[in-house]
CSV table of C-alpha atoms and ligand atoms in Angstrom, one decimal:
chain,number,residue,atom,x,y,z
A,1,LEU,CA,-16.7,17.1,-46.6
A,2,THR,CA,-15.3,15.2,-50.0
A,3,GLN,CA,-14.0,11.8,-49.6
A,4,ASP,CA,-10.4,13.5,-50.2
A,5,GLU,CA,-10.6,15.8,-47.2
A,6,LEU,CA,-11.8,13.1,-45.4
A,7,LYS,CA,-8.5,11.3,-45.9
A,8,LYS,CA,-6.2,14.3,-45.4
A,9,ILE,CA,-8.0,15.3,-42.2
A,10,ALA,CA,-7.1,11.8,-41.2
A,11,ALA,CA,-4.0,11.8,-42.6
A,12,TYR,CA,-2.6,14.7,-41.0
A,13,LYS,CA,-4.3,13.8,-37.7
A,14,ALA,CA,-1.8,10.1,-37.9
A,15,VAL,CA,1.4,12.7,-38.5
A,16,GLU,CA,0.9,13.8,-35.1
A,17,TYR,CA,2.5,10.5,-33.7
A,18,VAL,CA,5.6,11.6,-36.4
A,19,GLU,CA,8.6,13.2,-33.8
A,20,SER,CA,11.9,13.8,-34.6
A,21,ASN,CA,14.5,11.7,-34.9
A,22,MET,CA,12.3,9.0,-36.1
A,23,VAL,CA,12.5,6.5,-38.7
A,24,ILE,CA,9.0,6.3,-41.1
A,25,GLY,CA,7.5,4.2,-42.9
A,26,LEU,CA,5.7,6.3,-45.8
A,27,GLY,CA,2.8,4.7,-47.1
A,28,THR,CA,1.3,4.6,-51.2
A,29,GLY,CA,-2.1,5.2,-52.0
A,30,SER,CA,-4.2,8.8,-52.0
A,31,THR,CA,-4.7,8.6,-48.2
A,32,ALA,CA,-1.3,8.0,-47.4
A,33,LYS,CA,0.0,10.5,-50.2
A,34,HIS,CA,-1.5,13.1,-47.6
A,35,ALA,CA,0.6,12.2,-44.8
A,36,VAL,CA,3.8,12.5,-46.9
A,37,ASP,CA,3.1,16.1,-47.5
A,38,ARG,CA,2.3,16.8,-44.4
A,39,ILE,CA,5.7,15.3,-43.2
A,40,ALA,CA,7.7,17.5,-45.7
A,41,GLU,CA,5.7,20.7,-44.9
A,42,LEU,CA,6.4,20.1,-41.1
A,43,LEU,CA,10.3,19.6,-42.4
A,44,ASN,CA,10.4,22.3,-44.2
A,45,GLN,CA,8.9,24.8,-41.4
A,46,GLY,CA,11.6,23.4,-39.0
A,47,LYS,CA,8.7,21.5,-36.9
A,48,LEU,CA,10.1,18.3,-37.6
A,49,HIS,CA,14.0,17.6,-38.0
A,50,ASN,CA,15.8,14.5,-38.5
A,51,ILE,CA,13.4,12.1,-40.2
A,52,VAL,CA,14.3,9.4,-42.0
A,53,GLY,CA,11.3,8.0,-44.9
A,54,ILE,CA,11.4,4.4,-45.8
A,55,PRO,CA,8.9,4.7,-48.9
A,56,THR,CA,6.6,1.8,-50.1
A,57,SER,CA,6.8,2.2,-53.3
A,58,LYS,CA,8.5,3.7,-56.1
A,59,LYS,CA,5.5,6.0,-56.5
A,60,THR,CA,6.0,6.9,-53.0
A,61,TYR,CA,10.0,7.3,-53.4
A,62,ASP,CA,9.4,9.6,-56.5
A,63,GLN,CA,6.8,11.7,-54.0
A,64,ALA,CA,9.0,11.9,-51.5
A,65,VAL,CA,12.3,12.5,-53.6
A,66,SER,CA,9.8,15.8,-55.3
A,67,LEU,CA,9.6,17.1,-51.1
A,68,GLY,CA,13.0,16.6,-50.0
A,69,ILE,CA,12.3,14.2,-47.4
A,70,PRO,CA,15.8,12.1,-46.5
A,71,LEU,CA,14.7,8.3,-47.6
A,72,SER,CA,16.8,5.2,-46.9
A,73,ASP,CA,15.6,1.5,-47.1
A,74,LEU,CA,14.9,-1.7,-44.8
A,75,ASN,CA,18.3,-3.2,-45.0
A,76,SER,CA,19.6,0.4,-43.0
A,77,HIS,CA,16.7,0.3,-40.7
A,78,PRO,CA,15.3,-3.1,-40.0
A,79,VAL,CA,13.5,-1.8,-37.7
A,80,VAL,CA,10.7,0.9,-38.0
A,81,ASP,CA,9.5,3.4,-35.8
A,82,LEU,CA,6.5,4.4,-37.3
A,83,SER,CA,4.6,3.6,-40.4
A,84,ILE,CA,1.6,5.2,-41.5
A,85,ASP,CA,-0.4,3.8,-44.7
A,86,GLY,CA,-4.1,3.8,-46.3
A,87,ALA,CA,-6.5,0.7,-46.8
A,88,ASP,CA,-8.8,-0.9,-48.7
A,89,GLU,CA,-10.7,-2.7,-46.1
A,90,VAL,CA,-10.9,-2.1,-42.1
A,91,ASP,CA,-12.4,-4.9,-40.3
A,92,PRO,CA,-13.6,-4.4,-36.0
A,93,PHE,CA,-10.3,-6.1,-35.0
A,94,LEU,CA,-7.9,-4.0,-37.3
A,95,ASN,CA,-7.3,-6.7,-39.5
A,96,LEU,CA,-6.7,-5.1,-43.4
A,97,VAL,CA,-7.2,-5.5,-47.0
A,98,LYS,CA,-4.6,-3.4,-48.4
A,99,GLY,CA,-2.6,-3.6,-52.1
A,100,ARG,CA,-5.1,-2.3,-54.3
A,101,GLY,CA,-3.0,-0.2,-55.8
A,102,GLY,CA,-0.5,-3.0,-56.3
A,103,SER,CA,1.8,-2.4,-53.5
A,104,LEU,CA,1.3,-4.5,-51.0
A,105,LEU,CA,4.5,-6.3,-50.3
A,106,ARG,CA,6.9,-3.7,-49.9
A,107,GLU,CA,4.0,-2.3,-47.7
A,108,LYS,CA,3.6,-5.4,-45.7
A,109,MET,CA,7.5,-6.0,-45.2
A,110,VAL,CA,7.9,-2.2,-43.9
A,111,GLU,CA,4.9,-2.3,-41.8
A,112,SER,CA,5.5,-5.4,-40.2
A,113,SER,CA,9.0,-4.4,-39.4
A,114,SER,CA,7.4,-1.3,-37.7
A,115,LYS,CA,6.8,-0.8,-33.6
A,116,LYS,CA,4.0,1.3,-34.6
A,117,PHE,CA,1.7,1.1,-37.8
A,118,VAL,CA,-0.7,4.0,-38.0
A,119,VAL,CA,-3.3,3.3,-40.7
A,120,ILE,CA,-5.2,6.0,-42.0
A,121,VAL,CA,-8.8,5.5,-43.6
A,122,ASP,CA,-12.1,7.7,-44.5
A,123,GLU,CA,-15.2,5.8,-42.7
A,124,SER,CA,-16.0,4.2,-46.3
A,125,LYS,CA,-12.8,1.5,-45.5
A,126,MET,CA,-14.9,0.2,-42.8
A,127,VAL,CA,-16.1,-3.1,-42.9
A,128,GLU,CA,-17.6,-6.1,-40.4
A,129,HIS,CA,-16.0,-8.3,-42.6
A,130,LEU,CA,-12.9,-8.4,-44.5
A,131,GLY,CA,-13.5,-9.5,-48.2
A,132,GLY,CA,-17.2,-8.8,-47.6
A,133,SER,CA,-17.5,-5.9,-50.3
A,134,GLY,CA,-16.8,-8.1,-53.1
A,135,LEU,CA,-13.9,-6.2,-54.0
A,136,ALA,CA,-10.6,-7.6,-54.9
A,137,MET,CA,-8.2,-9.2,-52.2
A,138,PRO,CA,-4.9,-9.0,-53.9
A,139,VAL,CA,-2.4,-11.9,-53.8
A,140,GLU,CA,1.2,-10.9,-55.2
A,141,VAL,CA,2.5,-14.0,-57.4
A,142,VAL,CA,5.5,-14.8,-59.7
A,143,PRO,CA,5.0,-14.1,-63.6
A,144,TYR,CA,6.0,-18.0,-64.4
A,145,GLY,CA,3.0,-19.4,-64.2
A,146,ASP,CA,0.4,-16.7,-63.1
A,147,LEU,CA,-2.5,-18.3,-64.5
A,148,ALA,CA,-1.9,-21.5,-63.5
A,149,VAL,CA,-1.6,-20.2,-59.7
A,150,ALA,CA,-4.8,-17.9,-60.3
A,151,LYS,CA,-6.7,-21.5,-60.9
A,152,SER,CA,-5.3,-23.2,-57.5
A,153,LEU,CA,-6.2,-19.9,-55.6
A,154,GLN,CA,-9.9,-20.0,-56.9
A,155,ALA,CA,-9.8,-23.8,-55.6
A,156,LEU,CA,-8.7,-23.1,-52.2
A,157,PHE,CA,-11.8,-21.3,-52.1
A,158,GLU,CA,-14.4,-22.7,-54.3
A,159,ASP,CA,-16.9,-23.4,-51.2
A,160,SER,CA,-17.5,-19.8,-51.2
A,161,GLY,CA,-17.8,-18.6,-54.2
A,162,CYS,CA,-14.5,-17.2,-54.6
A,163,VAL,CA,-13.5,-16.3,-58.2
A,164,ALA,CA,-9.6,-15.4,-59.3
A,165,LYS,CA,-8.4,-13.4,-61.9
A,166,ARG,CA,-5.0,-11.9,-63.1
A,167,ARG,CA,-4.9,-8.2,-62.7
A,168,THR,CA,-4.3,-6.5,-66.5
A,169,LEU,CA,-3.7,-3.3,-67.8
A,170,ASP,CA,-5.7,-4.0,-71.4
A,171,LEU,CA,-9.3,-4.8,-71.7
A,172,ASP,CA,-8.9,-8.3,-73.2
A,173,GLY,CA,-6.6,-9.2,-69.8
A,174,LYS,CA,-3.7,-9.7,-71.7
A,175,VAL,CA,-1.1,-7.3,-70.8
A,176,PRO,CA,-0.2,-8.1,-67.0
A,177,PHE,CA,-0.1,-5.2,-64.4
A,178,VAL,CA,3.7,-5.3,-63.1
A,179,THR,CA,4.5,-4.8,-59.4
A,180,ASP,CA,7.7,-3.0,-58.3
A,181,ASN,CA,9.1,-6.0,-57.7
A,182,GLY,CA,8.1,-7.2,-61.2
A,183,ASN,CA,5.8,-9.8,-59.8
A,184,HIS,CA,2.0,-10.0,-61.2
A,185,ILE,CA,-1.1,-9.6,-59.3
A,186,VAL,CA,-3.8,-12.0,-58.9
A,187,GLU,CA,-7.2,-10.5,-57.6
A,188,LEU,CA,-9.8,-12.9,-55.3
A,189,PHE,CA,-13.2,-11.9,-55.1
A,190,PHE,CA,-15.2,-13.4,-52.5
A,191,LYS,CA,-18.9,-13.9,-53.0
A,192,LYS,CA,-19.6,-13.6,-48.9
A,193,ASP,CA,-16.6,-13.1,-46.8
A,194,ILE,CA,-12.9,-14.3,-46.4
A,195,GLY,CA,-14.2,-16.1,-43.3
A,196,ASP,CA,-11.1,-17.4,-41.1
A,197,LEU,CA,-8.6,-14.8,-41.8
A,198,ASN,CA,-5.6,-16.5,-40.4
A,199,ALA,CA,-6.8,-20.2,-41.9
A,200,ALA,CA,-7.2,-18.3,-45.9
A,201,SER,CA,-3.7,-16.5,-45.1
A,202,ASP,CA,-1.9,-19.9,-44.6
A,203,LYS,CA,-3.5,-22.0,-47.3
A,204,ILE,CA,-2.7,-18.7,-50.1
A,205,LEU,CA,1.0,-18.6,-48.8
A,206,ARG,CA,1.7,-22.3,-49.7
A,207,ILE,CA,0.4,-22.2,-52.9
A,208,PRO,CA,4.1,-22.2,-54.8
A,209,GLY,CA,4.6,-19.2,-57.0
A,210,VAL,CA,2.7,-17.0,-54.5
A,211,VAL,CA,4.6,-14.3,-53.0
A,212,GLU,CA,2.4,-12.6,-50.7
A,213,HIS,CA,-1.0,-11.5,-50.0
A,214,GLY,CA,-3.1,-8.1,-49.0
A,215,MET,CA,-4.9,-9.7,-45.8
A,216,PHE,CA,-2.9,-7.5,-43.4
A,217,LEU,CA,-3.7,-9.6,-40.2
A,218,GLY,CA,-2.7,-8.3,-36.8
A,219,LEU,CA,-0.3,-5.5,-38.0
A,220,ALA,CA,-2.0,-2.3,-37.5
A,221,THR,CA,-1.9,-0.7,-34.0
A,222,THR,CA,-3.5,2.4,-35.0
A,223,VAL,CA,-6.5,3.0,-37.2
A,224,ILE,CA,-7.7,6.6,-37.4
A,225,VAL,CA,-10.9,7.0,-39.4
A,226,ALA,CA,-12.4,10.0,-40.7
A,227,GLY,CA,-15.8,10.8,-41.4
A,228,GLU,CA,-18.7,13.2,-41.2
A,229,LEU,CA,-18.9,13.5,-37.6
A,230,GLY,CA,-15.2,13.8,-37.1
A,231,VAL,CA,-12.1,11.8,-36.5
A,232,ARG,CA,-12.1,8.5,-34.8
A,233,VAL,CA,-8.8,7.2,-33.3
A,234,LYS,CA,-8.7,3.5,-32.6
A,235,ASP,CA,-6.0,1.7,-30.8
A,236,LYS,CA,-5.6,-2.1,-30.6
B,301,DER,O1,-2.6,-0.1,-52.2
B,301,DER,C1,-2.6,0.0,-50.8
B,301,DER,O2,-2.2,-0.7,-50.6
B,301,DER,C2,-3.2,1.3,-50.5
B,301,DER,O3,-2.4,1.3,-49.4
B,301,DER,C3,-4.6,1.1,-50.5
B,301,DER,O4,-4.8,0.2,-49.3
B,301,DER,C4,-5.0,2.3,-49.8
B,301,DER,O5,-5.2,3.0,-50.9
B,301,DER,P1,-5.8,4.7,-50.9
B,301,DER,O6,-5.9,5.5,-49.6
B,301,DER,O7,-5.8,5.4,-51.9
B,301,DER,O8,-7.5,3.8,-50.7
């Protein structure tokens, strides 16, 4: 099975949790895309009705509009029944790294407002410790002073050999990536792993100019993992 087929299997399994009349947080990324497709399919087949979607990015908003899924926002629905979204890393306690697609702020706002948050991944996302993969842990920062904030973030984790880099669209690093909220992204690369996640979260959020980071701690209620040997459902 290809990785995308595994993502689709996990996504379709998660959509089994969707019931009519629910307000659903619609995630962002290649895995969540399959869940949004499947919800639209069931709506069109009349197997689901009266669903309201709360998109976690402009990209998902556009996908849902094109599929005819009725949409709303957090102001109209401050409490969401169920959110379905992918993840970049999942540890054994269902803590996540998310945001490598740049949508972490709206994702975390919607998913932290959800009664249930079902994470959908292929098995390659499962890790023992967050940050150990050496891949980015994204932090959303305001544009002003973003490089200075990157330096402060790097200094926070000096002892664990962390490197902070501003995410850019061009090779010579002059054109910053801009999020749906008009902010920039600083990516943290950890040599070993992030260690005490709550301590790291507090340190990061205290730096003036930081908006939010991509560690989703204690938010997921279920993770659905699709692998070569089948699909596993792991509840908190
Ligand atoms: O950027 C994000 O937050 C995405 O949801 C990411 O965590 C998972 O993206 P993928 O499903 O394309 O791997």
